[in-house]
Amino acid sequence: MEYFLSLLTAAAAPPPPSPAPASTAPHNSTQMAFPVFTRIRLAQPTDVPQIHKLIHQMAIFERLTHLFTATEASLSSVLFKSPPFQSVTIFILEVSSQPFIIEEEEDLINNSPPLYQPKFQTANLDHPIAEDPEIETFKSLNSGDNVVIGGFALFFPNYSPFLGKPGFYVENLFVRERYRRNGLGKMLLIAVVKKAVEMGCGRVEWVVLDWNVNAIKFYEEMGAQIQHDYRFCRLTGDAFQAYASTN
Amino acid sequence: MEYFLSLLTAAAAPPPPSPAPASTAPHNSTQMAFPVFTRIRLAQPTDVPQIHKLIHQMAIFERLTHLFTATEASLSSVLFKSPPFQSVTIFILEVSSQPFIIEEEEDLINNSPPLYQPKFQTANLDHPIAEDPEIETFKSLNSGDNVVIGGFALFFPNYSPFLGKPGFYVENLFVRERYRRNGLGKMLLIAVVKKAVEMGCGRVEWVVLDWNVNAIKFYEEMGAQIQHDYRFCRLTGDAFQAYASTN
């Protein structure tokens, strides 16, 4: 089970229940929408507390908190040790009710192209950001006020010997509950795929649950092939640790 | 389909047909066996021509030569760019009719522990090495005479955010046809698992084909969990390249 659930839930969850109409808005046949600004950027070390909380939310959602042993320290010990895209890499999705101020000072100081040029898009939410009950918890420390972290994608390089090319494996694609069903998961996945193409990779891979027909349909529409005859094998826990003492 | 086939074929193929008895050996009820010495070591850049041939053999075996576009140059451009175990890593399995001479000169010169201490074991083959029809092609350039490359494992790091720990993903586990059904695939897989445990990883993962019940049984006996409800998704080829032009 684990976090793969979140990948498909975030990207292609079932249609939302009809929202309660806002009291000041007129009733009509189209769903209420609140336009917001979004930015996808590389995670920074200062994002670790919120990344840890996001991963914990995945564990709650997937009823796997008994498997959740990551700490902020264990995340920090692995993340940001290599340049992005060469090892574990995280894209943070931010949402804001105000346009982002594009900050280029750091790039100008270094006089080099940034490791990842953030992607800016607008989206329509079905609730205003101000109604986010976790707005304080997920306020982005790396951005201005009114910027909230809505989700993230965690991925790392893999390799296709047949193609002789690297690729990306998307381990997590998570959008916080309040922000789901607004296309934000798709934005994150496309950002990963576009970066892979730009880097000369040969493919992007991930895992989905077989019963999530909405997600499978969405991935197929994105052009992915579902490998129905593959089975994922995992050696972990005590059975894994026992190999310490084998010859 | 692709190279995942080879992983299970190598590791847990069906029982071999009864071998024709060697003319000079007595007939008895046990299978004829030829004891040999094996070594598992890190691949070196000089192994690339043979690695390329092994990957091509996988493509032939899996009837996927139309997807095989790797060249020696494309392999070299990715392999050996990072220290082993931090990126794509290959274990080479060598077989020899004579004991290996343990070479420590290089380690002594560098006055540092080796990146990987080769693993030596003995095995019983059902044919003598001398009968290997490709003995010249797969002669190990990195070892003494009479040493033949029998197979390889290709793997790279992955990451479990729940565990907050890295792991390994085994992309290929391939044993040349002549050497299958002798436990060599299992030696390679165990070597990968042991190294992962030593490095403090949390798990090792790979993929198997659902119809290969022998392989699934073998992996379960090794302690692996088969995630029957996961489906592997792959975005590659033209559908993948098309994302170059999306916003």
CSV table of C-alpha atoms in Angstrom, one decimal:
chain,number,residue,atom,x,y,z
A,1,MET,CA,0.0,0.0,0.0
A,2,GLU,CA,2.2,2.8,1.4
A,3,TYR,CA,2.6,6.1,-0.2
A,4,PHE,CA,1.8,5.0,-3.7
A,5,LEU,CA,-1.8,5.6,-2.8
A,6,SER,CA,-1.1,9.2,-2.5
A,7,LEU,CA,0.3,9.4,-5.9
A,8,LEU,CA,-2.9,8.4,-7.6
A,9,THR,CA,-5.2,10.1,-5.1
A,10,ALA,CA,-3.5,13.4,-5.6
A,11,ALA,CA,-3.4,13.2,-9.3
A,12,ALA,CA,-6.7,11.8,-10.2
A,13,ALA,CA,-9.1,11.5,-7.3
A,14,PRO,CA,-12.8,10.8,-7.8
A,15,PRO,CA,-15.0,13.9,-8.4
A,16,PRO,CA,-15.5,16.0,-5.3
A,17,PRO,CA,-18.8,16.2,-3.5
A,18,SER,CA,-20.8,19.3,-4.4
A,19,PRO,CA,-19.3,22.2,-2.5
A,20,ALA,CA,-21.5,24.2,-0.2
A,21,PRO,CA,-22.0,27.5,-2.1
A,22,ALA,CA,-20.3,30.5,-0.5
A,23,SER,CA,-23.0,32.7,1.1
A,24,THR,CA,-22.1,35.8,-0.9
A,25,ALA,CA,-21.8,34.1,-4.2
A,26,PRO,CA,-24.6,33.7,-6.7
A,27,HIS,CA,-25.9,30.2,-7.3
A,28,ASN,CA,-25.3,28.8,-10.8
A,29,SER,CA,-24.6,25.6,-12.5
A,30,THR,CA,-20.8,25.9,-12.6
A,31,GLN,CA,-18.6,25.0,-9.6
A,32,MET,CA,-17.4,27.8,-7.5
A,33,ALA,CA,-13.8,28.6,-8.2
A,34,PHE,CA,-11.1,30.8,-6.6
A,35,PRO,CA,-8.3,31.6,-8.9
A,36,VAL,CA,-4.8,31.3,-7.3
A,37,PHE,CA,-1.2,31.6,-8.3
A,38,THR,CA,1.0,28.5,-8.1
A,39,ARG,CA,4.7,27.9,-8.1
A,40,ILE,CA,6.6,24.7,-8.4
A,41,ARG,CA,10.2,25.0,-7.0
A,42,LEU,CA,13.0,22.9,-5.7
A,43,ALA,CA,12.7,22.1,-2.0
A,44,GLN,CA,15.3,23.7,0.3
A,45,PRO,CA,16.7,22.5,3.6
A,46,THR,CA,14.4,24.9,5.4
A,47,ASP,CA,11.4,23.0,4.0
A,48,VAL,CA,12.2,19.9,5.9
A,49,PRO,CA,9.8,20.4,8.8
A,50,GLN,CA,6.9,20.8,6.4
A,51,ILE,CA,8.1,18.0,4.2
A,52,HIS,CA,8.1,15.8,7.3
A,53,LYS,CA,4.5,16.8,8.1
A,54,LEU,CA,3.4,16.2,4.5
A,55,ILE,CA,4.9,12.6,4.6
A,56,HIS,CA,3.2,12.1,7.9
A,57,GLN,CA,-0.1,13.2,6.4
A,58,MET,CA,0.4,10.6,3.7
A,59,ALA,CA,0.9,7.9,6.4
A,60,ILE,CA,-2.3,9.0,8.1
A,61,PHE,CA,-4.2,9.0,4.8
A,62,GLU,CA,-2.9,5.5,3.9
A,63,ARG,CA,-3.4,4.2,7.5
A,64,LEU,CA,0.3,3.3,7.6
A,65,THR,CA,1.4,5.4,10.5
A,66,HIS,CA,2.8,2.2,12.1
A,67,LEU,CA,5.4,2.2,9.2
A,68,PHE,CA,6.2,5.9,9.5
A,69,THR,CA,9.6,6.1,11.2
A,70,ALA,CA,11.1,9.1,9.3
A,71,THR,CA,12.2,12.0,11.4
A,72,GLU,CA,13.3,15.5,10.3
A,73,ALA,CA,16.8,14.4,11.1
A,74,SER,CA,16.6,11.3,9.0
A,75,LEU,CA,15.2,13.2,6.1
A,76,SER,CA,17.9,15.9,6.4
A,77,SER,CA,20.6,13.2,6.5
A,78,VAL,CA,19.7,12.1,2.9
A,79,LEU,CA,18.1,15.0,1.2
A,80,PHE,CA,20.1,17.9,-0.3
A,81,LYS,CA,23.4,15.8,-0.2
A,82,SER,CA,23.7,15.9,-4.0
A,83,PRO,CA,22.8,18.4,-6.6
A,84,PRO,CA,19.1,18.2,-7.5
A,85,PHE,CA,18.1,15.5,-10.0
A,86,GLN,CA,21.2,13.4,-9.3
A,87,SER,CA,19.7,11.9,-6.2
A,88,VAL,CA,16.5,12.3,-4.2
A,89,THR,CA,14.8,15.5,-5.4
A,90,ILE,CA,11.7,17.2,-4.1
A,91,PHE,CA,9.5,19.7,-6.0
A,92,ILE,CA,7.4,21.9,-3.7
A,93,LEU,CA,4.1,23.2,-4.9
A,94,GLU,CA,3.1,26.5,-3.4
A,95,VAL,CA,-0.2,28.3,-3.8
A,96,SER,CA,-0.8,32.0,-3.1
A,97,SER,CA,-3.7,34.4,-3.5
A,98,GLN,CA,-1.3,37.0,-4.8
A,99,PRO,CA,1.2,36.8,-7.7
A,100,PHE,CA,4.6,35.5,-6.9
A,101,ILE,CA,7.5,38.0,-6.9
A,102,ILE,CA,10.1,36.5,-9.1
A,103,GLU,CA,13.4,36.6,-7.1
A,104,GLU,CA,16.5,36.4,-9.2
A,105,GLU,CA,19.0,38.0,-6.9
A,106,GLU,CA,20.7,34.7,-6.0
A,107,ASP,CA,21.1,33.7,-9.6
A,108,LEU,CA,22.5,37.1,-10.4
A,109,ILE,CA,25.0,36.8,-7.5
A,110,ASN,CA,26.1,33.4,-8.7
A,111,ASN,CA,26.1,34.5,-12.3
A,112,SER,CA,24.9,31.0,-13.3
A,113,PRO,CA,21.6,29.6,-14.5
A,114,PRO,CA,19.5,28.3,-11.6
A,115,LEU,CA,19.4,24.5,-11.0
A,116,TYR,CA,15.7,24.7,-11.6
A,117,GLN,CA,13.7,27.6,-13.0
A,118,PRO,CA,10.5,27.6,-11.0
A,119,LYS,CA,7.2,27.1,-12.9
A,120,PHE,CA,4.4,29.6,-12.4
A,121,GLN,CA,0.8,28.8,-13.3
A,122,THR,CA,-2.6,29.9,-12.2
A,123,ALA,CA,-5.2,27.4,-10.9
A,124,ASN,CA,-8.8,27.5,-9.8
A,125,LEU,CA,-9.4,26.2,-6.3
A,126,ASP,CA,-12.8,25.2,-5.0
A,127,HIS,CA,-12.1,26.9,-1.7
A,128,PRO,CA,-10.2,30.1,-0.9
A,129,ILE,CA,-6.8,29.7,0.6
A,130,ALA,CA,-7.9,31.6,3.6
A,131,GLU,CA,-10.1,28.7,4.5
A,132,ASP,CA,-7.2,26.3,4.7
A,133,PRO,CA,-7.3,25.1,8.3
A,134,GLU,CA,-3.6,24.3,8.3
A,135,ILE,CA,-2.5,27.6,6.8
A,136,GLU,CA,-0.1,28.4,9.6
A,137,THR,CA,1.5,24.9,9.7
A,138,PHE,CA,2.1,24.9,5.9
A,139,LYS,CA,3.1,28.5,5.4
A,140,SER,CA,6.1,28.5,3.1
A,141,LEU,CA,9.2,29.7,5.0
A,142,ASN,CA,11.0,30.2,1.7
A,143,SER,CA,8.5,32.6,0.2
A,144,GLY,CA,6.6,35.7,1.0
A,145,ASP,CA,3.5,35.9,3.2
A,146,ASN,CA,0.3,34.4,1.9
A,147,VAL,CA,2.2,31.5,0.3
A,148,VAL,CA,1.1,28.0,1.4
A,149,ILE,CA,2.7,24.6,0.6
A,150,GLY,CA,0.0,22.6,-1.1
A,151,GLY,CA,1.9,19.5,-2.1
A,152,PHE,CA,5.1,17.9,-3.3
A,153,ALA,CA,6.6,15.4,-5.6
A,154,LEU,CA,9.6,13.3,-4.5
A,155,PHE,CA,11.5,11.5,-7.2
A,156,PHE,CA,15.0,10.2,-8.0
A,157,PRO,CA,17.0,9.0,-11.0
A,158,ASN,CA,16.7,5.5,-12.2
A,159,TYR,CA,18.3,3.9,-15.3
A,160,SER,CA,17.2,1.9,-18.4
A,161,PRO,CA,20.0,-0.3,-19.6
A,162,PHE,CA,18.0,-1.1,-22.8
A,163,LEU,CA,17.7,2.6,-23.7
A,164,GLY,CA,21.2,3.3,-22.2
A,165,LYS,CA,19.6,6.4,-20.6
A,166,PRO,CA,18.6,7.6,-17.1
A,167,GLY,CA,15.1,8.3,-16.1
A,168,PHE,CA,13.1,9.4,-13.1
A,169,TYR,CA,11.1,7.3,-10.6
A,170,VAL,CA,8.4,9.2,-8.9
A,171,GLU,CA,8.1,7.8,-5.4
A,172,ASN,CA,5.5,10.3,-4.1
A,173,LEU,CA,3.1,12.8,-5.5
A,174,PHE,CA,1.1,14.3,-2.7
A,175,VAL,CA,-1.4,17.1,-2.6
A,176,ARG,CA,-2.9,18.2,0.7
A,177,GLU,CA,-6.6,17.3,1.1
A,178,ARG,CA,-7.8,20.8,0.9
A,179,TYR,CA,-6.2,21.3,-2.5
A,180,ARG,CA,-7.0,18.1,-4.2
A,181,ARG,CA,-9.2,17.8,-7.3
A,182,ASN,CA,-7.9,21.0,-8.8
A,183,GLY,CA,-5.3,19.7,-11.2
A,184,LEU,CA,-2.3,20.5,-8.8
A,185,GLY,CA,-1.1,16.8,-8.8
A,186,LYS,CA,-1.1,16.9,-12.6
A,187,MET,CA,0.9,20.1,-12.6
A,188,LEU,CA,3.5,18.4,-10.3
A,189,LEU,CA,3.7,15.2,-12.4
A,190,ILE,CA,4.1,17.2,-15.6
A,191,ALA,CA,6.8,19.3,-14.1
A,192,VAL,CA,8.8,16.1,-13.3
A,193,VAL,CA,8.2,14.7,-16.8
A,194,LYS,CA,9.2,18.0,-18.5
A,195,LYS,CA,12.4,18.1,-16.5
A,196,ALA,CA,13.2,14.5,-17.4
A,197,VAL,CA,12.7,15.3,-21.1
A,198,GLU,CA,14.9,18.4,-20.8
A,199,MET,CA,17.7,16.3,-19.2
A,200,GLY,CA,17.7,13.8,-22.0
A,201,CYS,CA,16.2,11.0,-20.0
A,202,GLY,CA,14.4,8.1,-21.6
A,203,ARG,CA,11.4,7.6,-19.3
A,204,VAL,CA,9.5,8.4,-16.1
A,205,GLU,CA,8.0,5.6,-14.0
A,206,TRP,CA,5.8,5.3,-10.9
A,207,VAL,CA,3.4,2.9,-9.3
A,208,VAL,CA,-0.4,3.0,-9.1
A,209,LEU,CA,-2.9,0.8,-7.3
A,210,ASP,CA,-4.8,-1.6,-9.5
A,211,TRP,CA,-8.3,-0.7,-8.2
A,212,ASN,CA,-7.9,3.0,-8.8
A,213,VAL,CA,-9.4,3.1,-12.3
A,214,ASN,CA,-9.6,6.9,-12.3
A,215,ALA,CA,-5.9,7.3,-11.7
A,216,ILE,CA,-5.1,4.6,-14.3
A,217,LYS,CA,-7.3,6.3,-16.9
A,218,PHE,CA,-5.6,9.7,-16.1
A,219,TYR,CA,-2.1,8.2,-16.5
A,220,GLU,CA,-3.1,6.5,-19.7
A,221,GLU,CA,-4.4,9.8,-21.0
A,222,MET,CA,-1.0,11.3,-20.1
A,223,GLY,CA,0.5,8.7,-22.4
A,224,ALA,CA,1.8,6.2,-19.8
A,225,GLN,CA,1.7,2.5,-20.3
A,226,ILE,CA,0.4,0.4,-17.4
A,227,GLN,CA,2.5,-2.7,-17.1
A,228,HIS,CA,-0.3,-5.0,-16.0
A,229,ASP,CA,1.8,-8.1,-15.8
A,230,TYR,CA,4.6,-6.7,-13.5
A,231,ARG,CA,4.5,-7.3,-9.8
A,232,PHE,CA,6.5,-5.1,-7.4
A,233,CYS,CA,8.6,-7.0,-4.9
A,234,ARG,CA,9.9,-5.5,-1.7
A,235,LEU,CA,12.3,-7.0,0.8
A,236,THR,CA,12.2,-4.9,4.0
A,237,GLY,CA,11.9,-5.2,7.8
A,238,ASP,CA,13.1,-8.1,9.7
A,239,ALA,CA,13.4,-10.4,6.6
A,240,PHE,CA,15.7,-7.7,5.1
A,241,GLN,CA,17.8,-7.2,8.2
A,242,ALA,CA,18.3,-10.9,8.5
A,243,TYR,CA,20.7,-10.8,5.5
A,244,ALA,CA,23.2,-9.0,7.7
A,245,SER,CA,24.3,-12.4,9.0
A,246,THR,CA,24.2,-14.5,5.8
A,247,ASN,CA,27.3,-15.5,4.0
B,1,MET,CA,8.0,-6.9,-20.5
B,2,GLU,CA,11.6,-5.7,-21.0
B,3,TYR,CA,14.5,-6.8,-18.9
B,4,PHE,CA,12.5,-7.6,-15.8
B,5,LEU,CA,12.0,-11.0,-17.4
B,6,SER,CA,15.6,-11.8,-17.0
B,7,LEU,CA,15.6,-11.0,-13.3
B,8,LEU,CA,13.3,-13.8,-12.5
B,9,THR,CA,14.5,-16.2,-15.2
B,10,ALA,CA,18.0,-16.0,-13.9
B,11,ALA,CA,17.1,-16.3,-10.3
B,12,ALA,CA,14.4,-19.0,-10.3
B,13,ALA,CA,14.0,-20.7,-13.7
B,14,PRO,CA,12.2,-24.0,-13.9
B,15,PRO,CA,14.3,-27.1,-13.2
B,16,PRO,CA,16.7,-28.0,-16.0
B,17,PRO,CA,16.2,-31.0,-18.3
B,18,SER,CA,18.1,-34.1,-17.3
B,19,PRO,CA,21.7,-33.5,-18.6
B,20,ALA,CA,23.3,-36.1,-20.8
B,21,PRO,CA,25.7,-38.0,-18.6
B,22,ALA,CA,29.4,-37.2,-19.3
B,23,SER,CA,30.9,-40.2,-21.1
B,24,THR,CA,33.7,-40.8,-18.5
B,25,ALA,CA,31.5,-40.3,-15.4
B,26,PRO,CA,29.7,-43.1,-13.7
B,27,HIS,CA,25.9,-43.2,-14.0
B,28,ASN,CA,24.2,-42.5,-10.7
B,29,SER,CA,21.0,-41.0,-9.4
B,30,THR,CA,22.4,-37.6,-8.6
B,31,GLN,CA,22.8,-34.8,-11.1
B,32,MET,CA,26.3,-34.4,-12.6
B,33,ALA,CA,28.0,-31.3,-11.2
B,34,PHE,CA,31.2,-29.5,-11.9
B,35,PRO,CA,32.4,-27.5,-8.9
B,36,VAL,CA,33.6,-24.0,-9.8
B,37,PHE,CA,34.8,-20.9,-8.1
B,38,THR,CA,32.8,-17.7,-8.3
B,39,ARG,CA,33.5,-14.1,-7.5
B,40,ILE,CA,31.1,-11.2,-7.3
B,41,ARG,CA,32.9,-7.8,-7.8
B,42,LEU,CA,32.2,-4.3,-8.9
B,43,ALA,CA,32.1,-3.7,-12.6
B,44,GLN,CA,35.0,-1.6,-14.1
B,45,PRO,CA,35.0,0.6,-17.2
B,46,THR,CA,36.9,-2.2,-19.0
B,47,ASP,CA,33.8,-4.4,-18.5
B,48,VAL,CA,31.6,-2.2,-20.7
B,49,PRO,CA,31.9,-4.2,-23.9
B,50,GLN,CA,30.8,-7.3,-22.1
B,51,ILE,CA,28.1,-5.5,-20.2
B,52,HIS,CA,26.8,-4.2,-23.5
B,53,LYS,CA,26.7,-7.8,-24.8
B,54,LEU,CA,25.0,-9.1,-21.7
B,55,ILE,CA,22.3,-6.4,-22.0
B,56,HIS,CA,21.9,-7.4,-25.7
B,57,GLN,CA,21.5,-11.0,-24.7
B,58,MET,CA,18.7,-10.0,-22.4
B,59,ALA,CA,17.0,-8.1,-25.3
B,60,ILE,CA,17.2,-11.2,-27.5
B,61,PHE,CA,15.9,-13.5,-24.7
B,62,GLU,CA,13.0,-11.1,-24.1
B,63,ARG,CA,12.3,-10.5,-27.9
B,64,LEU,CA,12.8,-6.8,-27.3
B,65,THR,CA,15.7,-6.1,-29.6
B,66,HIS,CA,13.6,-3.4,-31.3
B,67,LEU,CA,13.8,-1.5,-28.0
B,68,PHE,CA,17.5,-2.0,-27.5
B,69,THR,CA,19.3,1.2,-28.4
B,70,ALA,CA,22.1,1.2,-25.8
B,71,THR,CA,25.6,1.5,-27.2
B,72,GLU,CA,28.9,1.0,-25.4
B,73,ALA,CA,29.3,4.8,-25.5
B,74,SER,CA,25.8,5.4,-24.0
B,75,LEU,CA,26.5,3.0,-21.2
B,76,SER,CA,29.9,4.5,-20.5
B,77,SER,CA,28.4,8.0,-20.4
B,78,VAL,CA,26.3,7.1,-17.4
B,79,LEU,CA,28.1,4.3,-15.6
B,80,PHE,CA,31.1,4.9,-13.3
B,81,LYS,CA,30.3,8.7,-13.1
B,82,SER,CA,29.7,8.4,-9.3
B,83,PRO,CA,31.2,6.3,-6.6
B,84,PRO,CA,29.5,2.9,-6.5
B,85,PHE,CA,26.2,2.5,-4.7
B,86,GLN,CA,25.4,6.2,-5.0
B,87,SER,CA,24.2,5.9,-8.6
B,88,VAL,CA,23.9,3.1,-11.2
B,89,THR,CA,26.0,0.2,-9.9
B,90,ILE,CA,26.9,-3.1,-11.5
B,91,PHE,CA,28.0,-6.3,-9.8
B,92,ILE,CA,29.8,-8.7,-12.2
B,93,LEU,CA,29.6,-12.5,-11.5
B,94,GLU,CA,32.7,-14.4,-12.6
B,95,VAL,CA,33.1,-18.1,-12.7
B,96,SER,CA,36.4,-19.9,-12.9
B,97,SER,CA,37.6,-23.5,-12.8
B,98,GLN,CA,40.5,-22.4,-10.7
B,99,PRO,CA,40.6,-20.5,-7.3
B,100,PHE,CA,40.7,-16.8,-7.6
B,101,ILE,CA,44.0,-15.1,-6.6
B,102,ILE,CA,43.0,-12.4,-4.2
B,103,GLU,CA,44.6,-9.2,-5.4
B,104,GLU,CA,45.1,-6.6,-2.7
B,105,GLU,CA,47.8,-4.5,-4.2
B,106,GLU,CA,45.6,-1.7,-5.3
B,107,ASP,CA,44.0,-1.4,-1.8
B,108,LEU,CA,47.4,-1.4,-0.2
B,109,ILE,CA,48.6,1.3,-2.5
B,110,ASN,CA,45.6,3.5,-1.7
B,111,ASN,CA,45.8,2.6,1.9
B,112,SER,CA,42.0,2.6,2.2
B,113,PRO,CA,39.3,-0.1,2.4
B,114,PRO,CA,38.0,-1.2,-1.0
B,115,LEU,CA,34.7,0.2,-2.2
B,116,TYR,CA,33.4,-3.3,-2.3
B,117,GLN,CA,35.1,-6.4,-1.0
B,118,PRO,CA,34.5,-9.1,-3.6
B,119,LYS,CA,32.5,-12.1,-2.5
B,120,PHE,CA,34.0,-15.6,-3.2
B,121,GLN,CA,31.9,-18.7,-3.2
B,122,THR,CA,32.0,-22.1,-4.8
B,123,ALA,CA,29.1,-23.4,-7.0
B,124,ASN,CA,28.2,-26.6,-8.8
B,125,LEU,CA,27.6,-26.1,-12.5
B,126,ASP,CA,25.8,-28.7,-14.6
B,127,HIS,CA,28.3,-28.2,-17.4
B,128,PRO,CA,32.1,-27.6,-17.2
B,129,ILE,CA,33.2,-24.0,-18.1
B,130,ALA,CA,35.2,-25.3,-21.0
B,131,GLU,CA,32.0,-26.2,-22.8
B,132,ASP,CA,30.8,-22.6,-22.7
B,133,PRO,CA,30.4,-21.7,-26.4
B,134,GLU,CA,31.0,-18.0,-25.7
B,135,ILE,CA,34.0,-18.5,-23.5
B,136,GLU,CA,36.1,-16.1,-25.6
B,137,THR,CA,33.5,-13.4,-25.8
B,138,PHE,CA,32.9,-13.3,-22.1
B,139,LYS,CA,36.4,-13.9,-20.9
B,140,SER,CA,36.9,-11.4,-18.0
B,141,LEU,CA,39.4,-8.8,-19.0
B,142,ASN,CA,39.8,-7.7,-15.3
B,143,SER,CA,40.8,-11.1,-14.0
B,144,GLY,CA,43.2,-13.9,-14.8
B,145,ASP,CA,42.9,-16.5,-17.5
B,146,ASN,CA,40.1,-19.1,-17.2
B,147,VAL,CA,37.7,-16.5,-15.7
B,148,VAL,CA,34.4,-16.0,-17.5
B,149,ILE,CA,31.7,-13.5,-16.8
B,150,GLY,CA,28.5,-15.5,-16.1
B,151,GLY,CA,26.1,-12.7,-15.2
B,152,PHE,CA,25.5,-9.4,-13.6
B,153,ALA,CA,23.2,-7.3,-11.4
B,154,LEU,CA,22.4,-3.7,-12.2
B,155,PHE,CA,20.9,-1.6,-9.4
B,156,PHE,CA,20.7,1.9,-8.1
B,157,PRO,CA,19.6,3.8,-5.0
B,158,ASN,CA,16.0,4.6,-4.3
B,159,TYR,CA,14.5,6.2,-1.2
B,160,SER,CA,11.7,5.5,1.2
B,161,PRO,CA,10.3,8.7,2.7
B,162,PHE,CA,8.2,6.6,5.2
B,163,LEU,CA,11.3,4.9,6.5
B,164,GLY,CA,13.4,8.1,6.0
B,165,LYS,CA,16.1,5.7,4.5
B,166,PRO,CA,17.6,4.9,1.2
B,167,GLY,CA,17.3,1.5,-0.5
B,168,PHE,CA,18.3,-0.2,-3.7
B,169,TYR,CA,16.2,-0.9,-6.8
B,170,VAL,CA,17.4,-3.9,-8.8
B,171,GLU,CA,16.8,-3.2,-12.4
B,172,ASN,CA,18.5,-6.3,-13.9
B,173,LEU,CA,19.6,-9.6,-12.6
B,174,PHE,CA,20.9,-11.6,-15.5
B,175,VAL,CA,22.7,-14.9,-15.7
B,176,ARG,CA,23.9,-16.2,-19.1
B,177,GLU,CA,21.9,-19.2,-20.4
B,178,ARG,CA,24.7,-21.7,-19.9
B,179,TYR,CA,25.0,-20.8,-16.2
B,180,ARG,CA,21.4,-20.7,-15.2
B,181,ARG,CA,19.7,-23.0,-12.7
B,182,ASN,CA,22.8,-23.2,-10.6
B,183,GLY,CA,22.0,-20.7,-7.9
B,184,LEU,CA,24.1,-17.9,-9.4
B,185,GLY,CA,21.2,-15.5,-9.7
B,186,LYS,CA,20.5,-16.0,-6.1
B,187,MET,CA,24.1,-15.3,-5.2
B,188,LEU,CA,23.9,-12.0,-7.1
B,189,LEU,CA,20.6,-10.9,-5.5
B,190,ILE,CA,21.8,-11.8,-2.0
B,191,ALA,CA,25.0,-9.8,-2.6
B,192,VAL,CA,22.9,-6.7,-3.4
B,193,VAL,CA,20.7,-7.3,-0.4
B,194,LYS,CA,23.7,-7.8,2.0
B,195,LYS,CA,25.3,-4.6,0.7
B,196,ALA,CA,22.1,-2.7,1.3
B,197,VAL,CA,21.8,-3.9,4.9
B,198,GLU,CA,25.5,-3.0,5.5
B,199,MET,CA,24.9,0.5,4.2
B,200,GLY,CA,21.9,1.1,6.6
B,201,CYS,CA,19.3,1.0,3.8
B,202,GLY,CA,15.7,0.2,4.6
B,203,ARG,CA,14.7,-2.1,1.7
B,204,VAL,CA,15.5,-3.6,-1.7
B,205,GLU,CA,12.9,-3.6,-4.4
B,206,TRP,CA,12.5,-5.1,-7.9
B,207,VAL,CA,9.8,-6.3,-10.3
B,208,VAL,CA,8.7,-9.7,-11.4
B,209,LEU,CA,6.2,-11.0,-14.0
B,210,ASP,CA,2.9,-12.2,-12.5
B,211,TRP,CA,2.9,-15.5,-14.4
B,212,ASN,CA,6.3,-16.6,-13.2
B,213,VAL,CA,5.2,-18.5,-10.2
B,214,ASN,CA,8.6,-20.1,-9.7
B,215,ALA,CA,10.2,-16.7,-9.3
B,216,ILE,CA,7.5,-15.4,-7.1
B,217,LYS,CA,7.8,-18.4,-4.8
B,218,PHE,CA,11.6,-18.0,-4.7
B,219,TYR,CA,11.3,-14.3,-3.8
B,220,GLU,CA,8.8,-15.0,-1.1
B,221,GLU,CA,11.1,-17.6,0.3
B,222,MET,CA,13.8,-14.9,0.4
B,223,GLY,CA,11.4,-12.9,2.5
B,224,ALA,CA,10.1,-10.4,-0.1
B,225,GLN,CA,6.6,-9.2,-0.1
B,226,ILE,CA,4.9,-9.3,-3.5
B,227,GLN,CA,2.7,-6.1,-3.8
B,228,HIS,CA,-0.1,-7.7,-5.8
B,229,ASP,CA,-2.2,-4.5,-6.1
B,230,TYR,CA,0.5,-2.2,-7.4
B,231,ARG,CA,0.8,-1.5,-11.1
B,232,PHE,CA,3.9,-0.2,-12.7
B,233,CYS,CA,3.4,2.9,-14.9
B,234,ARG,CA,5.9,3.9,-17.6
B,235,LEU,CA,5.9,7.1,-19.7
B,236,THR,CA,8.4,6.7,-22.5
B,237,GLY,CA,8.9,7.0,-26.2
B,238,ASP,CA,7.0,9.6,-28.3
B,239,ALA,CA,4.4,10.2,-25.6
B,240,PHE,CA,7.2,11.1,-23.2
B,241,GLN,CA,9.1,13.3,-25.7
B,242,ALA,CA,5.9,15.2,-26.4
B,243,TYR,CA,6.2,16.8,-23.0
B,244,ALA,CA,9.1,18.9,-24.3
B,245,SER,CA,6.7,21.3,-25.8
B,246,THR,CA,4.0,21.5,-23.1
B,247,ASN,CA,3.8,24.5,-20.8
